[in-house]
Amino acid sequence: MRELSPYVVLAVLGAVIATCLVSLMVVFMGGPEGANDFRSLLALQLAAIPLALLAAAVALTVVATREGIGPAMTSIWRALPQWMLLGFLVLNSLCVFGEVSLLIVAYATEVAVPWQQHVPLIAMFCCSIAFMIVYAHARLKRTREPARSGRW
């Protein structure tokens, strides 16, 4: 069986992250949440959550079978460039602030937030983690050198 290219997986994960950003704009700017295109985006993001977790688990398993679980995590950490870690922190701080704002709105208005509004945040979190792990796996297949010498 042919192996799926990690770059195809990275492109799909990046596209899902971009759609999550669009969905977040609709949710927080008060766009038409009942529109067909928005519901399609939510369905895509909902389907992407388990697929992203599966992609991350497969990439992590491949690296772990090659090196062991402890050295695999060290290798993944060394394979990630600093710009990607900064982007991960910025993107996932948006997820945390988004969830906090949804909780504040629910508390202040005493109206339950629909579960669909949480989907873009959860999908963006899962896809960004999977993106980093799959990227590290692809880089480790290419080279064993660290992404940056003199890191932090």
mmCIF file with all atom_site columns, N, CA, C and O in Angstrom, residues 34-74:
data_model
loop_
_atom_site.group_PDB
_atom_site.id
_atom_site.type_symbol
_atom_site.label_atom_id
_atom_site.label_alt_id
_atom_site.label_comp_id
_atom_site.label_asym_id
_atom_site.label_entity_id
_atom_site.label_seq_id
_atom_site.pdbx_PDB_ins_code
_atom_site.Cartn_x
_atom_site.Cartn_y
_atom_site.Cartn_z
_atom_site.occupancy
_atom_site.B_iso_or_equiv
_atom_site.pdbx_formal_charge
_atom_site.auth_seq_id
_atom_site.auth_comp_id
_atom_site.auth_asym_id
_atom_site.auth_atom_id
_atom_site.pdbx_PDB_model_num
ATOM 1   N N  . GLY A 1 34 ? -26.845 30.283 10.699 1.00 0.00 ? 34 GLY A N  1
ATOM 2   C CA . GLY A 1 34 ? -27.739 29.295 10.127 1.00 0.00 ? 34 GLY A CA 1
ATOM 3   C C  . GLY A 1 34 ? -27.519 29.093 8.633  1.00 0.00 ? 34 GLY A C  1
ATOM 4   O O  . GLY A 1 34 ? -28.205 28.286 8.014  1.00 0.00 ? 34 GLY A O  1
ATOM 5   N N  . ALA A 1 35 ? -26.582 29.823 8.043  1.00 0.00 ? 35 ALA A N  1
ATOM 6   C CA . ALA A 1 35 ? -26.347 29.732 6.603  1.00 0.00 ? 35 ALA A CA 1
ATOM 7   C C  . ALA A 1 35 ? -25.769 28.366 6.241  1.00 0.00 ? 35 ALA A C  1
ATOM 8   O O  . ALA A 1 35 ? -25.077 27.734 7.044  1.00 0.00 ? 35 ALA A O  1
ATOM 9   N N  . ASN A 1 36 ? -26.066 27.921 5.032  1.00 0.00 ? 36 ASN A N  1
ATOM 10  C CA . ASN A 1 36 ? -25.604 26.607 4.585  1.00 0.00 ? 36 ASN A CA 1
ATOM 11  C C  . ASN A 1 36 ? -24.086 26.519 4.512  1.00 0.00 ? 36 ASN A C  1
ATOM 12  O O  . ASN A 1 36 ? -23.511 25.479 4.836  1.00 0.00 ? 36 ASN A O  1
ATOM 13  N N  . ASP A 1 37 ? -23.421 27.591 4.062  1.00 0.00 ? 37 ASP A N  1
ATOM 14  C CA . ASP A 1 37 ? -21.966 27.535 3.963  1.00 0.00 ? 37 ASP A CA 1
ATOM 15  C C  . ASP A 1 37 ? -21.308 27.444 5.342  1.00 0.00 ? 37 ASP A C  1
ATOM 16  O O  . ASP A 1 37 ? -20.321 26.748 5.523  1.00 0.00 ? 37 ASP A O  1
ATOM 17  N N  . PHE A 1 38 ? -21.887 28.124 6.327  1.00 0.00 ? 38 PHE A N  1
ATOM 18  C CA . PHE A 1 38 ? -21.332 28.042 7.679  1.00 0.00 ? 38 PHE A CA 1
ATOM 19  C C  . PHE A 1 38 ? -21.544 26.652 8.271  1.00 0.00 ? 38 PHE A C  1
ATOM 20  O O  . PHE A 1 38 ? -20.649 26.100 8.911  1.00 0.00 ? 38 PHE A O  1
ATOM 21  N N  . ARG A 1 39 ? -22.720 26.086 8.042  1.00 0.00 ? 39 ARG A N  1
ATOM 22  C CA . ARG A 1 39 ? -22.961 24.724 8.534  1.00 0.00 ? 39 ARG A CA 1
ATOM 23  C C  . ARG A 1 39 ? -22.040 23.722 7.857  1.00 0.00 ? 39 ARG A C  1
ATOM 24  O O  . ARG A 1 39 ? -21.584 22.761 8.482  1.00 0.00 ? 39 ARG A O  1
ATOM 25  N N  . SER A 1 40 ? -21.723 23.942 6.587  1.00 0.00 ? 40 SER A N  1
ATOM 26  C CA . SER A 1 40 ? -20.790 23.054 5.884  1.00 0.00 ? 40 SER A CA 1
ATOM 27  C C  . SER A 1 40 ? -19.388 23.164 6.474  1.00 0.00 ? 40 SER A C  1
ATOM 28  O O  . SER A 1 40 ? -18.688 22.161 6.629  1.00 0.00 ? 40 SER A O  1
ATOM 29  N N  . LEU A 1 41 ? -18.977 24.397 6.789  1.00 0.00 ? 41 LEU A N  1
ATOM 30  C CA . LEU A 1 41 ? -17.671 24.575 7.433  1.00 0.00 ? 41 LEU A CA 1
ATOM 31  C C  . LEU A 1 41 ? -17.627 23.870 8.781  1.00 0.00 ? 41 LEU A C  1
ATOM 32  O O  . LEU A 1 41 ? -16.626 23.228 9.127  1.00 0.00 ? 41 LEU A O  1
ATOM 33  N N  . LEU A 1 42 ? -18.686 23.986 9.554  1.00 0.00 ? 42 LEU A N  1
ATOM 34  C CA . LEU A 1 42 ? -18.723 23.320 10.859 1.00 0.00 ? 42 LEU A CA 1
ATOM 35  C C  . LEU A 1 42 ? -18.673 21.805 10.713 1.00 0.00 ? 42 LEU A C  1
ATOM 36  O O  . LEU A 1 42 ? -18.022 21.119 11.507 1.00 0.00 ? 42 LEU A O  1
ATOM 37  N N  . ALA A 1 43 ? -19.371 21.273 9.698  1.00 0.00 ? 43 ALA A N  1
ATOM 38  C CA . ALA A 1 43 ? -19.335 19.823 9.471  1.00 0.00 ? 43 ALA A CA 1
ATOM 39  C C  . ALA A 1 43 ? -17.929 19.377 9.080  1.00 0.00 ? 43 ALA A C  1
ATOM 40  O O  . ALA A 1 43 ? -17.441 18.341 9.547  1.00 0.00 ? 43 ALA A O  1
ATOM 41  N N  . LEU A 1 44 ? -17.266 20.158 8.244  1.00 0.00 ? 44 LEU A N  1
ATOM 42  C CA . LEU A 1 44 ? -15.884 19.852 7.856  1.00 0.00 ? 44 LEU A CA 1
ATOM 43  C C  . LEU A 1 44 ? -14.976 19.866 9.071  1.00 0.00 ? 44 LEU A C  1
ATOM 44  O O  . LEU A 1 44 ? -14.147 18.964 9.259  1.00 0.00 ? 44 LEU A O  1
ATOM 45  N N  . GLN A 1 45 ? -15.127 20.869 9.906  1.00 0.00 ? 45 GLN A N  1
ATOM 46  C CA . GLN A 1 45 ? -14.274 20.984 11.089 1.00 0.00 ? 45 GLN A CA 1
ATOM 47  C C  . GLN A 1 45 ? -14.572 19.898 12.109 1.00 0.00 ? 45 GLN A C  1
ATOM 48  O O  . GLN A 1 45 ? -13.654 19.381 12.746 1.00 0.00 ? 45 GLN A O  1
ATOM 49  N N  . LEU A 1 46 ? -15.820 19.540 12.229 1.00 0.00 ? 46 LEU A N  1
ATOM 50  C CA . LEU A 1 46 ? -16.180 18.459 13.148 1.00 0.00 ? 46 LEU A CA 1
ATOM 51  C C  . LEU A 1 46 ? -15.591 17.135 12.682 1.00 0.00 ? 46 LEU A C  1
ATOM 52  O O  . LEU A 1 46 ? -15.103 16.343 13.490 1.00 0.00 ? 46 LEU A O  1
ATOM 53  N N  . ALA A 1 47 ? -15.585 16.897 11.374 1.00 0.00 ? 47 ALA A N  1
ATOM 54  C CA . ALA A 1 47 ? -14.979 15.676 10.834 1.00 0.00 ? 47 ALA A CA 1
ATOM 55  C C  . ALA A 1 47 ? -13.460 15.725 10.923 1.00 0.00 ? 47 ALA A C  1
ATOM 56  O O  . ALA A 1 47 ? -12.805 14.683 11.010 1.00 0.00 ? 47 ALA A O  1
ATOM 57  N N  . ALA A 1 48 ? -12.886 16.923 10.911 1.00 0.00 ? 48 ALA A N  1
ATOM 58  C CA . ALA A 1 48 ? -11.431 17.056 10.944 1.00 0.00 ? 48 ALA A CA 1
ATOM 59  C C  . ALA A 1 48 ? -10.842 16.768 12.320 1.00 0.00 ? 48 ALA A C  1
ATOM 60  O O  . ALA A 1 48 ? -9.660  16.426 12.421 1.00 0.00 ? 48 ALA A O  1
ATOM 61  N N  . ILE A 1 49 ? -11.634 16.875 13.370 1.00 0.00 ? 49 ILE A N  1
ATOM 62  C CA . ILE A 1 49 ? -11.103 16.667 14.727 1.00 0.00 ? 49 ILE A CA 1
ATOM 63  C C  . ILE A 1 49 ? -10.567 15.246 14.898 1.00 0.00 ? 49 ILE A C  1
ATOM 64  O O  . ILE A 1 49 ? -9.391  15.074 15.243 1.00 0.00 ? 49 ILE A O  1
ATOM 65  N N  . PRO A 1 50 ? -11.365 14.189 14.652 1.00 0.00 ? 50 PRO A N  1
ATOM 66  C CA . PRO A 1 50 ? -10.795 12.845 14.820 1.00 0.00 ? 50 PRO A CA 1
ATOM 67  C C  . PRO A 1 50 ? -9.721  12.527 13.787 1.00 0.00 ? 50 PRO A C  1
ATOM 68  O O  . PRO A 1 50 ? -8.774  11.797 14.082 1.00 0.00 ? 50 PRO A O  1
ATOM 69  N N  . LEU A 1 51 ? -9.851  13.087 12.574 1.00 0.00 ? 51 LEU A N  1
ATOM 70  C CA . LEU A 1 51 ? -8.829  12.828 11.559 1.00 0.00 ? 51 LEU A CA 1
ATOM 71  C C  . LEU A 1 51 ? -7.495  13.466 11.937 1.00 0.00 ? 51 LEU A C  1
ATOM 72  O O  . LEU A 1 51 ? -6.435  12.883 11.701 1.00 0.00 ? 51 LEU A O  1
ATOM 73  N N  . ALA A 1 52 ? -7.535  14.655 12.522 1.00 0.00 ? 52 ALA A N  1
ATOM 74  C CA . ALA A 1 52 ? -6.301  15.306 12.976 1.00 0.00 ? 52 ALA A CA 1
ATOM 75  C C  . ALA A 1 52 ? -5.664  14.519 14.113 1.00 0.00 ? 52 ALA A C  1
ATOM 76  O O  . ALA A 1 52 ? -4.439  14.334 14.141 1.00 0.00 ? 52 ALA A O  1
ATOM 77  N N  . LEU A 1 53 ? -6.481  14.060 15.042 1.00 0.00 ? 53 LEU A N  1
ATOM 78  C CA . LEU A 1 53 ? -5.945  13.250 16.138 1.00 0.00 ? 53 LEU A CA 1
ATOM 79  C C  . LEU A 1 53 ? -5.360  11.941 15.624 1.00 0.00 ? 53 LEU A C  1
ATOM 80  O O  . LEU A 1 53 ? -4.322  11.484 16.116 1.00 0.00 ? 53 LEU A O  1
ATOM 81  N N  . LEU A 1 54 ? -6.002  11.352 14.615 1.00 0.00 ? 54 LEU A N  1
ATOM 82  C CA . LEU A 1 54 ? -5.479  10.127 14.009 1.00 0.00 ? 54 LEU A CA 1
ATOM 83  C C  . LEU A 1 54 ? -4.146  10.385 13.312 1.00 0.00 ? 54 LEU A C  1
ATOM 84  O O  . LEU A 1 54 ? -3.198  9.602  13.458 1.00 0.00 ? 54 LEU A O  1
ATOM 85  N N  . ALA A 1 55 ? -4.052  11.477 12.571 1.00 0.00 ? 55 ALA A N  1
ATOM 86  C CA . ALA A 1 55 ? -2.799  11.810 11.883 1.00 0.00 ? 55 ALA A CA 1
ATOM 87  C C  . ALA A 1 55 ? -1.672  12.042 12.882 1.00 0.00 ? 55 ALA A C  1
ATOM 88  O O  . ALA A 1 55 ? -0.539  11.580 12.679 1.00 0.00 ? 55 ALA A O  1
ATOM 89  N N  . ALA A 1 56 ? -1.975  12.741 13.980 1.00 0.00 ? 56 ALA A N  1
ATOM 90  C CA . ALA A 1 56 ? -0.960  12.980 15.011 1.00 0.00 ? 56 ALA A CA 1
ATOM 91  C C  . ALA A 1 56 ? -0.546  11.674 15.667 1.00 0.00 ? 56 ALA A C  1
ATOM 92  O O  . ALA A 1 56 ? 0.649   11.443 15.913 1.00 0.00 ? 56 ALA A O  1
ATOM 93  N N  . ALA A 1 57 ? -1.502  10.798 15.934 1.00 0.00 ? 57 ALA A N  1
ATOM 94  C CA . ALA A 1 57 ? -1.187  9.516  16.577 1.00 0.00 ? 57 ALA A CA 1
ATOM 95  C C  . ALA A 1 57 ? -0.345  8.633  15.670 1.00 0.00 ? 57 ALA A C  1
ATOM 96  O O  . ALA A 1 57 ? 0.605   7.990  16.125 1.00 0.00 ? 57 ALA A O  1
ATOM 97  N N  . VAL A 1 58 ? -0.665  8.610  14.379 1.00 0.00 ? 58 VAL A N  1
ATOM 98  C CA . VAL A 1 58 ? 0.114   7.796  13.436 1.00 0.00 ? 58 VAL A CA 1
ATOM 99  C C  . VAL A 1 58 ? 1.535   8.324  13.328 1.00 0.00 ? 58 VAL A C  1
ATOM 100 O O  . VAL A 1 58 ? 2.505   7.550  13.380 1.00 0.00 ? 58 VAL A O  1
ATOM 101 N N  . ALA A 1 59 ? 1.685   9.639  13.178 1.00 0.00 ? 59 ALA A N  1
ATOM 102 C CA . ALA A 1 59 ? 3.034   10.213 13.074 1.00 0.00 ? 59 ALA A CA 1
ATOM 103 C C  . ALA A 1 59 ? 3.837   9.987  14.346 1.00 0.00 ? 59 ALA A C  1
ATOM 104 O O  . ALA A 1 59 ? 5.024   9.645  14.294 1.00 0.00 ? 59 ALA A O  1
ATOM 105 N N  . LEU A 1 60 ? 3.196   10.147 15.484 1.00 0.00 ? 60 LEU A N  1
ATOM 106 C CA . LEU A 1 60 ? 3.885   9.931  16.756 1.00 0.00 ? 60 LEU A CA 1
ATOM 107 C C  . LEU A 1 60 ? 4.247   8.466  16.938 1.00 0.00 ? 60 LEU A C  1
ATOM 108 O O  . LEU A 1 60 ? 5.332   8.142  17.429 1.00 0.00 ? 60 LEU A O  1
ATOM 109 N N  . THR A 1 61 ? 3.375   7.562  16.507 1.00 0.00 ? 61 THR A N  1
ATOM 110 C CA . THR A 1 61 ? 3.654   6.130  16.611 1.00 0.00 ? 61 THR A CA 1
ATOM 111 C C  . THR A 1 61 ? 4.821   5.736  15.722 1.00 0.00 ? 61 THR A C  1
ATOM 112 O O  . THR A 1 61 ? 5.684   4.938  16.130 1.00 0.00 ? 61 THR A O  1
ATOM 113 N N  . VAL A 1 62 ? 4.886   6.274  14.519 1.00 0.00 ? 62 VAL A N  1
ATOM 114 C CA . VAL A 1 62 ? 5.993   5.960  13.606 1.00 0.00 ? 62 VAL A CA 1
ATOM 115 C C  . VAL A 1 62 ? 7.315   6.419  14.201 1.00 0.00 ? 62 VAL A C  1
ATOM 116 O O  . VAL A 1 62 ? 8.306   5.680  14.191 1.00 0.00 ? 62 VAL A O  1
ATOM 117 N N  . VAL A 1 63 ? 7.335   7.628  14.752 1.00 0.00 ? 63 VAL A N  1
ATOM 118 C CA . VAL A 1 63 ? 8.572   8.126  15.359 1.00 0.00 ? 63 VAL A CA 1
ATOM 119 C C  . VAL A 1 63 ? 8.908   7.323  16.614 1.00 0.00 ? 63 VAL A C  1
ATOM 120 O O  . VAL A 1 63 ? 10.069  6.987  16.862 1.00 0.00 ? 63 VAL A O  1
ATOM 121 N N  . ALA A 1 64 ? 7.901   6.974  17.408 1.00 0.00 ? 64 ALA A N  1
ATOM 122 C CA . ALA A 1 64 ? 8.142   6.245  18.656 1.00 0.00 ? 64 ALA A CA 1
ATOM 123 C C  . ALA A 1 64 ? 8.615   4.821  18.402 1.00 0.00 ? 64 ALA A C  1
ATOM 124 O O  . ALA A 1 64 ? 9.432   4.304  19.165 1.00 0.00 ? 64 ALA A O  1
ATOM 125 N N  . THR A 1 65 ? 8.126   4.158  17.357 1.00 0.00 ? 65 THR A N  1
ATOM 126 C CA . THR A 1 65 ? 8.591   2.798  17.074 1.00 0.00 ? 65 THR A CA 1
ATOM 127 C C  . THR A 1 65 ? 10.036  2.805  16.585 1.00 0.00 ? 65 THR A C  1
ATOM 128 O O  . THR A 1 65 ? 10.748  1.829  16.763 1.00 0.00 ? 65 THR A O  1
ATOM 129 N N  . ARG A 1 66 ? 10.438  3.909  15.993 1.00 0.00 ? 66 ARG A N  1
ATOM 130 C CA . ARG A 1 66 ? 11.810  4.014  15.533 1.00 0.00 ? 66 ARG A CA 1
ATOM 131 C C  . ARG A 1 66 ? 12.777  4.305  16.667 1.00 0.00 ? 66 ARG A C  1
ATOM 132 O O  . ARG A 1 66 ? 13.899  3.831  16.672 1.00 0.00 ? 66 ARG A O  1
ATOM 133 N N  . GLU A 1 67 ? 12.329  5.096  17.674 1.00 0.00 ? 67 GLU A N  1
ATOM 134 C CA . GLU A 1 67 ? 13.269  5.585  18.684 1.00 0.00 ? 67 GLU A CA 1
ATOM 135 C C  . GLU A 1 67 ? 12.872  5.286  20.120 1.00 0.00 ? 67 GLU A C  1
ATOM 136 O O  . GLU A 1 67 ? 13.682  5.471  21.011 1.00 0.00 ? 67 GLU A O  1
ATOM 137 N N  . GLY A 1 68 ? 11.648  4.899  20.384 1.00 0.00 ? 68 GLY A N  1
ATOM 138 C CA . GLY A 1 68 ? 11.158  4.790  21.758 1.00 0.00 ? 68 GLY A CA 1
ATOM 139 C C  . GLY A 1 68 ? 10.396  6.054  22.104 1.00 0.00 ? 68 GLY A C  1
ATOM 140 O O  . GLY A 1 68 ? 10.620  7.110  21.517 1.00 0.00 ? 68 GLY A O  1
ATOM 141 N N  . ILE A 1 69 ? 9.504   5.983  23.082 1.00 0.00 ? 69 ILE A N  1
ATOM 142 C CA . ILE A 1 69 ? 8.613   7.117  23.343 1.00 0.00 ? 69 ILE A CA 1
ATOM 143 C C  . ILE A 1 69 ? 9.343   8.330  23.916 1.00 0.00 ? 69 ILE A C  1
ATOM 144 O O  . ILE A 1 69 ? 9.089   9.453  23.518 1.00 0.00 ? 69 ILE A O  1
ATOM 145 N N  . GLY A 1 70 ? 10.235  8.150  24.843 1.00 0.00 ? 70 GLY A N  1
ATOM 146 C CA . GLY A 1 70 ? 10.971  9.290  25.422 1.00 0.00 ? 70 GLY A CA 1
ATOM 147 C C  . GLY A 1 70 ? 11.841  9.985  24.397 1.00 0.00 ? 70 GLY A C  1
ATOM 148 O O  . GLY A 1 70 ? 11.744  11.196 24.206 1.00 0.00 ? 70 GLY A O  1
ATOM 149 N N  . PRO A 1 71 ? 12.721  9.239  23.710 1.00 0.00 ? 71 PRO A N  1
ATOM 150 C CA . PRO A 1 71 ? 13.531  9.876  22.672 1.00 0.00 ? 71 PRO A CA 1
ATOM 151 C C  . PRO A 1 71 ? 12.698  10.426 21.514 1.00 0.00 ? 71 PRO A C  1
ATOM 152 O O  . PRO A 1 71 ? 13.099  11.380 20.857 1.00 0.00 ? 71 PRO A O  1
ATOM 153 N N  . ALA A 1 72 ? 11.526  9.853  21.266 1.00 0.00 ? 72 ALA A N  1
ATOM 154 C CA . ALA A 1 72 ? 10.674  10.354 20.185 1.00 0.00 ? 72 ALA A CA 1
ATOM 155 C C  . ALA A 1 72 ? 10.185  11.762 20.505 1.00 0.00 ? 72 ALA A C  1
ATOM 156 O O  . ALA A 1 72 ? 10.171  12.636 19.635 1.00 0.00 ? 72 ALA A O  1
ATOM 157 N N  . MET A 1 73 ? 9.781   11.980 21.737 1.00 0.00 ? 73 MET A N  1
ATOM 158 C CA . MET A 1 73 ? 9.316   13.320 22.108 1.00 0.00 ? 73 MET A CA 1
ATOM 159 C C  . MET A 1 73 ? 10.456  14.333 22.042 1.00 0.00 ? 73 MET A C  1
ATOM 160 O O  . MET A 1 73 ? 10.263  15.464 21.604 1.00 0.00 ? 73 MET A O  1
ATOM 161 N N  . THR A 1 74 ? 11.646  13.917 22.427 1.00 0.00 ? 74 THR A N  1
ATOM 162 C CA . THR A 1 74 ? 12.806  14.793 22.317 1.00 0.00 ? 74 THR A CA 1
ATOM 163 C C  . THR A 1 74 ? 13.120  15.088 20.857 1.00 0.00 ? 74 THR A C  1
ATOM 164 O O  . THR A 1 74 ? 13.415  16.231 20.497 1.00 0.00 ? 74 THR A O  1
#
